[in-house]
Each structure stands twice: as C-alpha cells, then as structure tokens.
C-alpha cells in the first residue's frame, strides 16, 4: 500500500469523519516463476551431557541427618501434644502499699513463731546472747552494755555493688524480736525517686532499736543508706552500736579454708541449703525489668532471698554466742575451736582461750592440733607454768607442718634459756630452728622471726660455756670436761625427740 492510500484511510477514521472511498484494488503482480525449494539442513540434535558418577556420602553425615530428622519429628510431636502456648499473665507485686504520715510505702511482712529454726539453729537463741561475751567475740568493748533484746537485723538488696550515689537500695530488709517471735519487715521501693517515705520509716524503726546487726553492713549497707539519707534531704537517724557478723565469722571460721560468704556459712555451720534461690548477680536486672513494666511477681524470689539473709543473721548470732559461752565443752570442729581460742586471746580472756586451745588440741592430731598446742603453750607460760608450756610444744613438734617447725623450735629455745635455764636444750633447739627457718622461708633476705635465731644462738652458746666452765668465761679444758659436755648434749638430743 502506497502513501496516498494510507492517508486516505486515516482521513475517514475518527469522530465526525466520513468514510473514505474504498481503495481501489492494487493491480495484481504478474506471477513469478516458481523457484525450486531449497532444502535446509536438519537442526543438530543436542545430546544431554553425561551425568557424573554420584559420590557416596560419608556415613557419619548420613547418620547425623537421620538423627536430626528424628529429633525434628519428636519436637513436632511434643509441640502438638502441648497445644498452643499462652504467655502467663503478670502477677502482683509481693508487697502491699501502706499509707504513712510521710507517704505511701510498699511493705512485705511476716511473723515467725518462737520455735522456728533456720537449718539446725533456733532463731530465738539469738535472744540468749550475753552482751559482755558478744563484746569479746566482736572485739568491740562498746557492745558490752547493749540490750540485745531490742536489736535490729538489717540487710539490703541494691541496684549494684559499686556504692556511691548511683547505687540505690530498692529493698531494705529489717527484722526484730517481738517477745520470742521474729518479725520480718521488708521495705520495697516501688519507683525510683520515692525513697523519702521508705527512709523515714527506716529511721523510725532504728529509733526504737538498741543496735544494728548486719553482715558486711559496716562497709556496704549502712554507708550506702547514710548516703541515700543525705541525697533525699532526710535527717539521718542517730547511729547505733553496730555488730558486723562478717568480722566475727572471719576470725572464728578462718581455719575452714572455704571463705566466709553468707551462703557458705549457711550450709556449713547451720546445715541449711537453699532451694531455688536467686543468684545475687541477677537481682539488679530483675528490678530494672520491673521498673520497665515487667512482671511484679518475678521479684518474689528476691524478697525470699532477702528474708533468708535476715533469718541467717539471727541464727548465726545465736550459734556464735552459744559456742563462745560453752568454751569448747561441746563437741565441735577443732578448726572452729582454734578460731574461738584466737578471738578469746585477742579479747584478753585468757582462761577461755586456754580452754578452747586445749579442746582443739584434743580433737585434732594434725596441723590444727599443733597450732592449738602452741597457743596453749603461750598461755601456760603467761601464768608461769614453763614445764607445761615445754610439754605442749614437744607434743606440737610431732604433728607440725614444715612451716610450723621453726617457730616451735624457737619458742622451745627461749623457754629452756629464760624459763628453765637449761642451756644445752636451748642450744639444741636454737640449732634446729635455723635450718627449719630457712626451709620455711626459702632463705628469704628479710627480717623474720628466724632472724632472732642467730644472735640467740650465740647468746645461748656463751651461757652454755659459762655454765659448763663453773662460772668462768671459758669452758674447762681437758678430756673430762669434754666428756661431760658431750653427755649433756646427748641427753638434750634424747629428751628433745618428739614424744619424750
């Protein structure tokens, strides 16, 4: 079709357009002579590439896949049996709000009867402690006049252990006796910035108490609370006499070698094992989740943890007071008896210290017994009984460790020289103390108790020579004098053997 015909056809199309004239048929072209058909070659047939031979899988991989498949099937069956899971609804906060003249505080409270035990210790036994004995046990003479019927147990749970202004005690646990029943009273901080009512409630309770009883409270709990009083512009209460049981426990139980963590003491001394107790490192995170709108009932283990700490304080005070008053009469661990002996010695209660030392020596034949015998020897020497002091040290040599031998020989040398005036034996133990001290200290170039051996050795030798020489500055000469000195030395070695 030429251009003219195309324009004619386009002109007759569209709205209002008139149909154009029918195009005249194009003249037929003369038939061309038929060309012979050209045969095209057939398309090449594509043959699929030969498949590579299949490698056999490692039998371990096959077994692992089979195990994963079986596990997936079991998981699917377990999920199908359980049905659709629904998230538990948030529970209530385990503390009830109370309105006070200073504002609203949240309190969790319980009253335990007089017969309640924490492990193997009755709680009411804490009321039977005697203030002079507690003052000696704590090495605090100021506690001698305290009325322990009105003591206040205190323990806190905080947002961290760093202390300072950034650490907040969100749970202040208090406990006190009403008659012989123990009331546990826990103050909970429902929201940061609302500490003032809680602190005023704490100050009111402290005003009715005679002293504080804590565990590491002198270093952590009370300084932190005192900081919160200042930051919240609340007048701090008058500071009470403070009994920190951590220091008592360190002195008494140090020979156990297991540390003095509160939970360890609870298990080893009171035979109480907590079940399902929350780890202390998780407590701050649980509180922060609660502040962000979390489940209030998730803090129930935190309050239970704090309550157990308060019960432990009461039980531990009763146990320490009873054992210290018994002076080793009860069958106890020799390690604890030795610890009590050391406390009584530092408190200048020599009679009680001697009783504890004898009880510890009777209950152990090892290093603890040797240490107890050495302490009993010092106490015997204090009252002028040098022969008993020597006998205790000779017994201690039989069971002493390598690091205990040198001090015992040195003490024997001093006793023989100054107390019994037996210079041959003093000389013998002075000679034995020098190699024992080198073995104990590794010949360290520093001043140690063994450094006294060298001048003491010279002094004892001079005294020995004076006695052997009948008051002369030089010992007698001749074979008879040497024979006498040799016999004295042999007698000294024989008598100084362990068990003699």
CSV table of C-alpha atoms in Angstrom, one decimal, residues 52-474:
chain,number,residue,atom,x,y,z
A,52,UNK,CA,29.0,-37.6,36.6
A,53,UNK,CA,29.1,-40.7,38.7
A,54,UNK,CA,27.4,-40.0,42.1
A,55,UNK,CA,29.7,-39.9,45.1
A,56,UNK,CA,28.8,-41.8,48.2
A,57,UNK,CA,28.1,-39.7,51.2
A,58,UNK,CA,30.1,-40.1,54.4
A,59,UNK,CA,28.3,-42.5,56.7
A,60,UNK,CA,28.7,-40.0,59.6
A,61,UNK,CA,26.8,-37.3,57.6
A,62,UNK,CA,24.1,-39.8,56.8
A,63,UNK,CA,23.8,-40.8,60.5
A,64,UNK,CA,23.7,-37.1,61.5
A,65,UNK,CA,21.0,-36.3,59.1
A,66,UNK,CA,19.0,-39.2,60.3
A,67,UNK,CA,19.4,-38.1,63.9
A,68,UNK,CA,18.3,-34.5,63.1
A,69,UNK,CA,15.3,-35.8,61.3
A,70,UNK,CA,14.3,-38.0,64.3
A,71,UNK,CA,14.8,-35.1,66.7
A,72,UNK,CA,12.7,-32.7,64.5
A,73,UNK,CA,9.9,-35.3,64.5
A,74,UNK,CA,10.0,-35.6,68.2
A,75,UNK,CA,9.9,-31.9,68.7
A,76,UNK,CA,6.9,-31.5,66.4
A,77,UNK,CA,5.1,-34.3,68.3
A,78,UNK,CA,5.8,-32.6,71.7
A,79,UNK,CA,4.6,-29.3,70.5
A,80,UNK,CA,1.4,-30.9,69.1
A,81,UNK,CA,0.8,-32.6,72.5
A,82,UNK,CA,1.2,-29.3,74.5
A,83,UNK,CA,-1.1,-27.4,72.3
A,84,UNK,CA,-0.9,-23.6,71.7
A,85,UNK,CA,1.1,-21.9,74.4
A,86,UNK,CA,-0.2,-18.8,76.1
A,87,UNK,CA,2.1,-16.4,77.9
A,88,UNK,CA,1.4,-16.2,81.7
A,89,UNK,CA,-0.3,-13.0,82.9
A,90,UNK,CA,1.9,-10.7,85.0
A,91,UNK,CA,1.4,-11.4,88.7
A,92,UNK,CA,1.0,-8.9,91.5
A,93,UNK,CA,3.9,-7.3,93.4
A,94,UNK,CA,4.7,-9.3,96.5
A,95,UNK,CA,4.4,-6.2,98.7
A,96,UNK,CA,1.3,-4.2,99.7
A,97,UNK,CA,1.1,-0.4,99.8
A,98,UNK,CA,0.7,1.3,103.1
A,99,UNK,CA,-0.1,4.9,103.8
A,100,UNK,CA,2.1,6.6,106.4
A,101,UNK,CA,2.3,10.2,107.5
A,102,UNK,CA,5.3,10.6,105.2
A,103,UNK,CA,3.7,9.0,102.1
A,104,UNK,CA,3.0,5.6,100.6
A,105,UNK,CA,5.4,2.7,101.2
A,106,UNK,CA,5.3,-0.9,100.0
A,107,UNK,CA,5.8,-3.5,102.7
A,108,UNK,CA,6.1,-7.3,102.8
A,109,UNK,CA,5.8,-8.7,106.3
A,110,UNK,CA,5.7,-12.0,108.2
A,111,UNK,CA,5.9,-13.1,111.8
A,112,UNK,CA,7.8,-16.3,112.6
A,113,UNK,CA,6.9,-18.3,115.8
A,114,UNK,CA,9.5,-18.8,118.7
A,115,UNK,CA,10.1,-22.4,117.7
A,116,UNK,CA,11.1,-21.5,114.1
A,117,UNK,CA,14.5,-22.9,113.1
A,118,UNK,CA,16.8,-21.9,110.3
A,119,UNK,CA,18.7,-25.0,109.5
A,120,UNK,CA,19.7,-26.6,112.8
A,121,UNK,CA,19.6,-23.3,114.8
A,122,UNK,CA,16.6,-21.9,116.5
A,123,UNK,CA,16.1,-18.2,115.8
A,124,UNK,CA,15.1,-17.3,119.4
A,125,UNK,CA,18.5,-18.4,120.5
A,126,UNK,CA,19.8,-15.0,119.5
A,127,UNK,CA,17.9,-13.5,122.5
A,128,UNK,CA,20.1,-15.6,124.9
A,129,UNK,CA,23.4,-14.0,124.0
A,130,UNK,CA,25.2,-12.1,126.7
A,131,UNK,CA,26.4,-8.6,125.8
A,132,UNK,CA,29.9,-9.0,127.5
A,133,UNK,CA,30.5,-12.2,125.6
A,134,UNK,CA,29.3,-10.6,122.3
A,135,UNK,CA,31.6,-7.6,123.0
A,136,UNK,CA,34.6,-10.0,123.4
A,137,UNK,CA,33.5,-12.0,120.3
A,138,UNK,CA,33.3,-8.9,118.2
A,139,UNK,CA,36.3,-7.2,119.8
A,140,UNK,CA,34.1,-4.2,120.5
A,141,UNK,CA,34.0,-3.2,124.1
A,142,UNK,CA,31.3,-0.7,123.3
A,143,UNK,CA,28.8,-3.6,122.9
A,144,UNK,CA,29.1,-4.7,126.5
A,145,UNK,CA,26.2,-2.6,127.7
A,146,UNK,CA,23.9,-3.1,124.7
A,147,UNK,CA,20.4,-4.6,125.3
A,148,UNK,CA,20.2,-7.3,122.6
A,149,UNK,CA,16.5,-7.9,123.3
A,150,UNK,CA,15.9,-4.8,121.1
A,151,UNK,CA,18.5,-5.4,118.3
A,152,UNK,CA,17.6,-4.7,114.7
A,153,UNK,CA,18.8,-7.0,111.9
A,154,UNK,CA,19.3,-5.2,108.6
A,155,UNK,CA,20.1,-6.4,105.0
A,156,UNK,CA,19.6,-4.6,101.7
A,157,UNK,CA,19.2,-5.5,98.1
A,158,UNK,CA,20.6,-2.9,95.7
A,159,UNK,CA,20.9,-1.9,92.1
A,160,UNK,CA,24.6,-2.7,92.1
A,161,UNK,CA,27.6,-3.3,94.3
A,162,UNK,CA,29.6,-0.2,93.3
A,163,UNK,CA,28.2,2.0,96.1
A,164,UNK,CA,28.1,5.8,95.8
A,165,UNK,CA,25.3,8.0,94.6
A,166,UNK,CA,24.5,5.8,91.6
A,167,UNK,CA,23.5,2.7,93.7
A,168,UNK,CA,20.0,2.6,95.1
A,169,UNK,CA,18.8,0.2,97.8
A,170,UNK,CA,15.5,-0.8,96.4
A,171,UNK,CA,14.7,-3.4,99.2
A,172,UNK,CA,15.6,-2.8,102.9
A,173,UNK,CA,15.0,-5.9,104.9
A,174,UNK,CA,14.5,-5.5,108.7
A,175,UNK,CA,13.9,-8.0,111.4
A,176,UNK,CA,13.3,-7.7,115.2
A,177,UNK,CA,12.0,-9.8,118.0
A,178,UNK,CA,8.6,-9.3,119.5
A,179,UNK,CA,8.7,-11.4,122.6
A,180,UNK,CA,10.5,-14.5,121.2
A,181,UNK,CA,8.8,-14.3,117.8
A,182,UNK,CA,10.8,-12.7,114.9
A,183,UNK,CA,9.1,-10.2,112.7
A,184,UNK,CA,10.5,-9.8,109.2
A,185,UNK,CA,9.6,-6.3,107.7
A,186,UNK,CA,10.7,-5.6,104.2
A,187,UNK,CA,10.5,-2.1,102.7
A,188,UNK,CA,10.3,-2.1,98.9
A,189,UNK,CA,11.0,0.9,96.6
A,190,UNK,CA,8.2,0.8,94.0
A,191,UNK,CA,9.6,3.6,91.9
A,192,UNK,CA,12.9,5.4,91.7
A,193,UNK,CA,12.7,8.9,93.3
A,194,UNK,CA,10.2,7.8,96.0
A,195,UNK,CA,12.8,7.0,98.7
A,196,UNK,CA,11.9,9.6,101.3
A,197,UNK,CA,9.0,7.7,102.9
A,198,UNK,CA,11.0,4.5,102.9
A,199,UNK,CA,14.0,6.2,104.6
A,200,UNK,CA,11.7,7.9,107.2
A,201,UNK,CA,10.2,4.5,108.0
A,202,UNK,CA,13.7,3.0,108.5
A,203,UNK,CA,14.7,5.9,110.7
A,204,UNK,CA,11.6,5.4,112.9
A,205,UNK,CA,12.4,1.7,113.4
A,206,UNK,CA,16.1,2.5,114.2
A,207,UNK,CA,14.9,5.0,116.9
A,208,UNK,CA,13.2,2.1,118.7
A,209,UNK,CA,16.2,-0.2,118.5
A,210,UNK,CA,19.4,-0.7,120.6
A,211,UNK,CA,21.9,-1.8,117.9
A,212,UNK,CA,22.3,-2.9,114.3
A,213,UNK,CA,23.2,-6.5,113.4
A,214,UNK,CA,24.4,-6.9,109.8
A,215,UNK,CA,26.8,-9.0,107.6
A,216,UNK,CA,29.3,-6.6,106.0
A,217,UNK,CA,27.0,-3.8,106.9
A,218,UNK,CA,29.8,-1.6,108.3
A,219,UNK,CA,31.4,-1.5,104.9
A,220,UNK,CA,28.4,-1.5,102.5
A,221,UNK,CA,24.8,-1.4,103.7
A,222,UNK,CA,24.9,1.3,106.3
A,223,UNK,CA,27.3,3.7,104.4
A,224,UNK,CA,25.0,3.3,101.4
A,225,UNK,CA,21.9,4.1,103.4
A,226,UNK,CA,23.5,7.0,105.0
A,227,UNK,CA,24.3,8.4,101.5
A,228,UNK,CA,20.6,8.0,100.5
A,229,UNK,CA,19.5,9.9,103.6
A,230,UNK,CA,21.7,12.8,102.5
A,231,UNK,CA,20.7,12.8,98.8
A,232,UNK,CA,17.0,12.7,99.7
A,233,UNK,CA,17.4,15.5,102.3
A,234,UNK,CA,16.1,13.3,105.1
A,235,UNK,CA,17.6,13.7,108.5
A,236,UNK,CA,19.7,10.6,109.2
A,237,UNK,CA,19.0,8.7,112.4
A,238,UNK,CA,21.4,8.6,115.3
A,239,UNK,CA,23.9,5.9,114.6
A,240,UNK,CA,23.5,2.8,116.7
A,241,UNK,CA,26.2,0.4,118.0
A,242,UNK,CA,26.9,-1.9,115.1
A,243,UNK,CA,27.6,-5.6,115.3
A,244,UNK,CA,29.0,-6.8,111.9
A,245,UNK,CA,29.0,-10.6,111.9
A,246,UNK,CA,31.3,-10.8,108.9
A,247,UNK,CA,34.3,-9.9,111.1
A,248,UNK,CA,33.3,-12.4,113.8
A,249,UNK,CA,32.8,-15.1,111.2
A,250,UNK,CA,36.2,-14.4,109.6
A,251,UNK,CA,38.0,-14.8,112.9
A,252,UNK,CA,36.2,-17.9,114.0
A,253,UNK,CA,35.9,-19.9,110.8
A,254,UNK,CA,39.1,-18.8,109.1
A,255,UNK,CA,40.7,-22.3,109.6
A,256,UNK,CA,38.0,-23.9,107.5
A,257,UNK,CA,39.6,-22.5,104.3
A,258,UNK,CA,36.3,-22.2,102.5
A,259,UNK,CA,35.7,-18.4,102.8
A,260,UNK,CA,33.1,-16.6,104.7
A,261,UNK,CA,30.4,-15.9,102.1
A,262,UNK,CA,26.9,-15.9,103.7
A,263,UNK,CA,25.7,-18.8,101.7
A,264,UNK,CA,28.8,-20.9,102.6
A,265,UNK,CA,28.3,-20.3,106.3
A,266,UNK,CA,24.6,-21.1,106.0
A,267,UNK,CA,25.4,-24.5,104.5
A,268,UNK,CA,28.5,-25.5,106.6
A,269,UNK,CA,27.6,-24.1,110.0
A,270,UNK,CA,23.8,-24.2,110.0
A,271,UNK,CA,23.3,-27.1,107.6
A,272,UNK,CA,20.7,-25.1,105.6
A,273,UNK,CA,20.6,-25.4,101.8
A,274,UNK,CA,18.6,-23.0,99.8
A,275,UNK,CA,16.5,-24.5,97.0
A,276,UNK,CA,15.6,-22.3,94.0
A,277,UNK,CA,17.4,-19.3,95.4
A,278,UNK,CA,18.0,-16.4,93.0
A,279,UNK,CA,21.6,-15.6,92.3
A,280,UNK,CA,22.7,-12.2,93.7
A,281,UNK,CA,24.1,-11.1,90.4
A,282,UNK,CA,20.7,-11.3,88.8
A,283,UNK,CA,18.8,-9.2,91.3
A,284,UNK,CA,19.5,-5.8,89.8
A,285,UNK,CA,18.3,-6.9,86.4
A,286,UNK,CA,15.1,-8.3,87.8
A,287,UNK,CA,14.4,-5.0,89.5
A,288,UNK,CA,15.1,-3.0,86.3
A,289,UNK,CA,12.7,-5.2,84.4
A,290,UNK,CA,10.1,-4.5,86.9
A,291,UNK,CA,10.6,-0.7,86.6
A,292,UNK,CA,10.2,-1.0,82.8
A,293,UNK,CA,6.8,-2.6,83.3
A,294,UNK,CA,7.7,-6.2,83.9
A,295,UNK,CA,6.1,-8.8,86.0
A,296,UNK,CA,5.9,-7.9,89.6
A,297,UNK,CA,5.7,-11.5,90.8
A,298,UNK,CA,9.2,-12.0,89.3
A,299,UNK,CA,10.5,-10.2,92.4
A,300,UNK,CA,9.1,-12.8,94.8
A,301,UNK,CA,12.5,-14.8,94.8
A,302,UNK,CA,14.3,-11.5,95.5
A,303,UNK,CA,12.2,-10.9,98.6
A,304,UNK,CA,12.6,-14.5,99.7
A,305,UNK,CA,16.4,-14.2,99.2
A,306,UNK,CA,16.4,-11.1,101.4
A,307,UNK,CA,14.3,-12.8,104.1
A,308,UNK,CA,16.6,-15.8,104.3
A,309,UNK,CA,19.5,-13.5,104.8
A,310,UNK,CA,17.8,-11.9,107.8
A,311,UNK,CA,17.0,-15.3,109.3
A,312,UNK,CA,20.6,-16.3,108.8
A,313,UNK,CA,21.8,-13.3,110.8
A,314,UNK,CA,19.6,-14.2,113.8
A,315,UNK,CA,20.6,-17.9,113.6
A,316,UNK,CA,24.3,-17.2,113.2
A,317,UNK,CA,24.4,-14.8,116.1
A,318,UNK,CA,22.7,-17.4,118.4
A,319,UNK,CA,25.1,-20.1,117.3
A,320,UNK,CA,28.2,-17.9,117.8
A,321,UNK,CA,27.0,-16.8,121.2
A,322,UNK,CA,26.2,-20.3,122.4
A,323,UNK,CA,29.5,-21.8,121.3
A,324,UNK,CA,31.6,-19.0,122.7
A,325,UNK,CA,29.9,-19.3,126.0
A,326,UNK,CA,30.5,-23.1,126.1
A,327,UNK,CA,34.3,-22.6,125.9
A,328,UNK,CA,34.8,-25.8,123.9
A,329,UNK,CA,32.7,-28.1,126.1
A,330,UNK,CA,30.5,-29.1,123.2
A,331,UNK,CA,31.9,-31.5,120.6
A,332,UNK,CA,32.7,-29.1,117.7
A,333,UNK,CA,35.0,-28.8,114.8
A,334,UNK,CA,38.6,-28.4,116.1
A,335,UNK,CA,39.2,-25.7,113.4
A,336,UNK,CA,36.3,-23.6,114.9
A,337,UNK,CA,37.6,-24.2,118.4
A,338,UNK,CA,41.0,-22.9,117.4
A,339,UNK,CA,39.3,-19.8,115.9
A,340,UNK,CA,37.4,-19.2,119.1
A,341,UNK,CA,40.7,-19.5,121.1
A,342,UNK,CA,42.3,-16.9,118.9
A,343,UNK,CA,39.3,-14.5,119.4
A,344,UNK,CA,39.4,-15.0,123.2
A,345,UNK,CA,43.2,-14.5,123.3
A,346,UNK,CA,42.8,-11.1,121.4
A,347,UNK,CA,40.0,-10.2,123.8
A,348,UNK,CA,42.4,-10.9,126.8
A,349,UNK,CA,40.1,-13.6,128.1
A,350,UNK,CA,43.0,-16.0,128.8
A,351,UNK,CA,41.1,-18.6,130.7
A,352,UNK,CA,38.5,-19.1,127.9
A,353,UNK,CA,41.3,-19.0,125.3
A,354,UNK,CA,43.2,-21.8,127.2
A,355,UNK,CA,40.0,-23.9,127.4
A,356,UNK,CA,39.4,-23.6,123.6
A,357,UNK,CA,43.0,-24.3,122.8
A,358,UNK,CA,43.0,-27.5,124.9
A,359,UNK,CA,39.8,-28.6,123.3
A,360,UNK,CA,41.1,-28.0,119.8
A,361,UNK,CA,44.4,-29.9,120.6
A,362,UNK,CA,42.4,-32.8,121.9
A,363,UNK,CA,40.3,-33.0,118.8
A,364,UNK,CA,43.0,-32.9,116.1
A,365,UNK,CA,46.4,-34.6,115.6
A,366,UNK,CA,47.5,-32.6,112.6
A,367,UNK,CA,48.4,-29.0,111.8
A,368,UNK,CA,45.4,-27.6,113.7
A,369,UNK,CA,46.3,-29.5,116.8
A,370,UNK,CA,49.9,-28.3,116.6
A,371,UNK,CA,48.7,-24.7,116.3
A,372,UNK,CA,46.4,-25.2,119.3
A,373,UNK,CA,49.2,-26.7,121.4
A,374,UNK,CA,51.5,-23.8,120.5
A,375,UNK,CA,48.8,-21.4,121.7
A,376,UNK,CA,48.2,-23.4,124.9
A,377,UNK,CA,52.0,-23.2,125.5
A,378,UNK,CA,52.0,-19.4,125.3
A,379,UNK,CA,49.0,-19.3,127.7
A,380,UNK,CA,50.8,-21.7,130.1
A,381,UNK,CA,53.9,-19.6,130.0
A,382,UNK,CA,51.8,-16.5,130.7
A,383,UNK,CA,50.8,-17.9,134.1
A,384,UNK,CA,54.3,-19.1,134.9
A,385,UNK,CA,53.9,-22.8,134.1
A,386,UNK,CA,57.0,-23.2,131.9
A,387,UNK,CA,57.1,-27.0,132.2
A,388,UNK,CA,53.6,-27.4,130.8
A,389,UNK,CA,54.5,-24.9,128.1
A,390,UNK,CA,57.5,-27.0,127.1
A,391,UNK,CA,55.4,-30.2,127.2
A,392,UNK,CA,52.8,-28.7,124.9
A,393,UNK,CA,55.5,-27.6,122.4
A,394,UNK,CA,57.1,-31.0,122.4
A,395,UNK,CA,53.8,-32.6,121.6
A,396,UNK,CA,53.3,-30.0,118.8
A,397,UNK,CA,56.5,-31.0,117.1
A,398,UNK,CA,55.2,-34.5,116.5
A,399,UNK,CA,52.3,-33.2,114.2
A,400,UNK,CA,53.6,-29.8,113.0
A,401,UNK,CA,53.9,-28.9,109.3
A,402,UNK,CA,57.2,-27.9,107.9
A,403,UNK,CA,56.3,-24.2,108.1
A,404,UNK,CA,55.4,-24.6,111.8
A,405,UNK,CA,58.6,-26.3,113.0
A,406,UNK,CA,60.9,-23.3,113.1
A,407,UNK,CA,58.6,-21.2,115.4
A,408,UNK,CA,58.2,-24.1,117.7
A,409,UNK,CA,61.9,-24.7,118.0
A,410,UNK,CA,62.5,-21.0,118.6
A,411,UNK,CA,59.9,-21.0,121.3
A,412,UNK,CA,61.4,-24.0,123.0
A,413,UNK,CA,64.9,-22.4,122.8
A,414,UNK,CA,63.5,-19.3,124.6
A,415,UNK,CA,61.7,-21.4,127.2
A,416,UNK,CA,64.8,-23.5,128.0
A,417,UNK,CA,67.0,-20.5,128.1
A,418,UNK,CA,64.9,-18.0,130.1
A,419,UNK,CA,62.4,-20.2,131.9
A,420,UNK,CA,64.1,-23.4,132.8
A,421,UNK,CA,67.7,-22.2,132.5
A,422,UNK,CA,68.6,-25.4,130.6
A,423,UNK,CA,71.2,-24.1,128.2
A,424,UNK,CA,72.1,-27.4,126.5
A,425,UNK,CA,68.5,-28.0,125.4
A,426,UNK,CA,68.1,-24.3,124.5
A,427,UNK,CA,71.3,-24.6,122.3
A,428,UNK,CA,69.9,-27.8,120.7
A,429,UNK,CA,66.6,-26.1,119.7
A,430,UNK,CA,68.4,-23.0,118.5
A,431,UNK,CA,70.5,-25.1,116.2
A,432,UNK,CA,67.4,-26.9,114.8
A,433,UNK,CA,65.5,-23.6,114.4
A,434,UNK,CA,68.0,-22.2,111.9
A,435,UNK,CA,67.6,-24.8,109.1
A,436,UNK,CA,63.9,-25.1,109.7
A,437,UNK,CA,63.5,-21.3,109.3
A,438,UNK,CA,65.5,-21.4,106.0
A,439,UNK,CA,63.3,-24.3,104.8
A,440,UNK,CA,60.1,-22.4,105.8
A,441,UNK,CA,61.1,-19.1,104.2
A,442,UNK,CA,63.3,-20.3,101.4
A,443,UNK,CA,66.2,-18.3,102.9
A,444,UNK,CA,64.4,-15.0,102.0
A,445,UNK,CA,66.5,-11.9,102.7
A,446,UNK,CA,64.1,-10.2,105.0
A,447,UNK,CA,63.6,-9.9,108.8
A,448,UNK,CA,61.6,-12.8,110.1
A,449,UNK,CA,61.2,-14.5,113.5
A,450,UNK,CA,64.0,-16.8,112.4
A,451,UNK,CA,66.3,-13.8,112.2
A,452,UNK,CA,66.4,-13.9,116.0
A,453,UNK,CA,68.0,-17.3,116.0
A,454,UNK,CA,71.5,-16.2,115.1
A,455,UNK,CA,72.1,-13.7,118.0
A,456,UNK,CA,70.1,-16.1,120.2
A,457,UNK,CA,72.3,-19.0,119.2
A,458,UNK,CA,75.4,-17.0,120.1
A,459,UNK,CA,73.9,-15.9,123.4
A,460,UNK,CA,72.9,-19.4,124.3
A,461,UNK,CA,76.3,-20.8,123.4
A,462,UNK,CA,78.0,-18.3,125.7
A,463,UNK,CA,75.7,-19.1,128.5
A,464,UNK,CA,76.3,-22.8,127.9
A,465,UNK,CA,80.0,-22.2,128.1
A,466,UNK,CA,79.7,-20.2,131.3
A,467,UNK,CA,77.7,-22.9,133.0
A,468,UNK,CA,80.0,-25.7,131.7
A,469,UNK,CA,83.0,-23.7,133.0
A,470,UNK,CA,81.6,-23.2,136.5
A,471,UNK,CA,81.2,-19.5,136.2
A,472,UNK,CA,84.3,-18.9,134.2
A,473,UNK,CA,84.2,-17.2,130.8
A,474,UNK,CA,85.7,-20.2,129.1
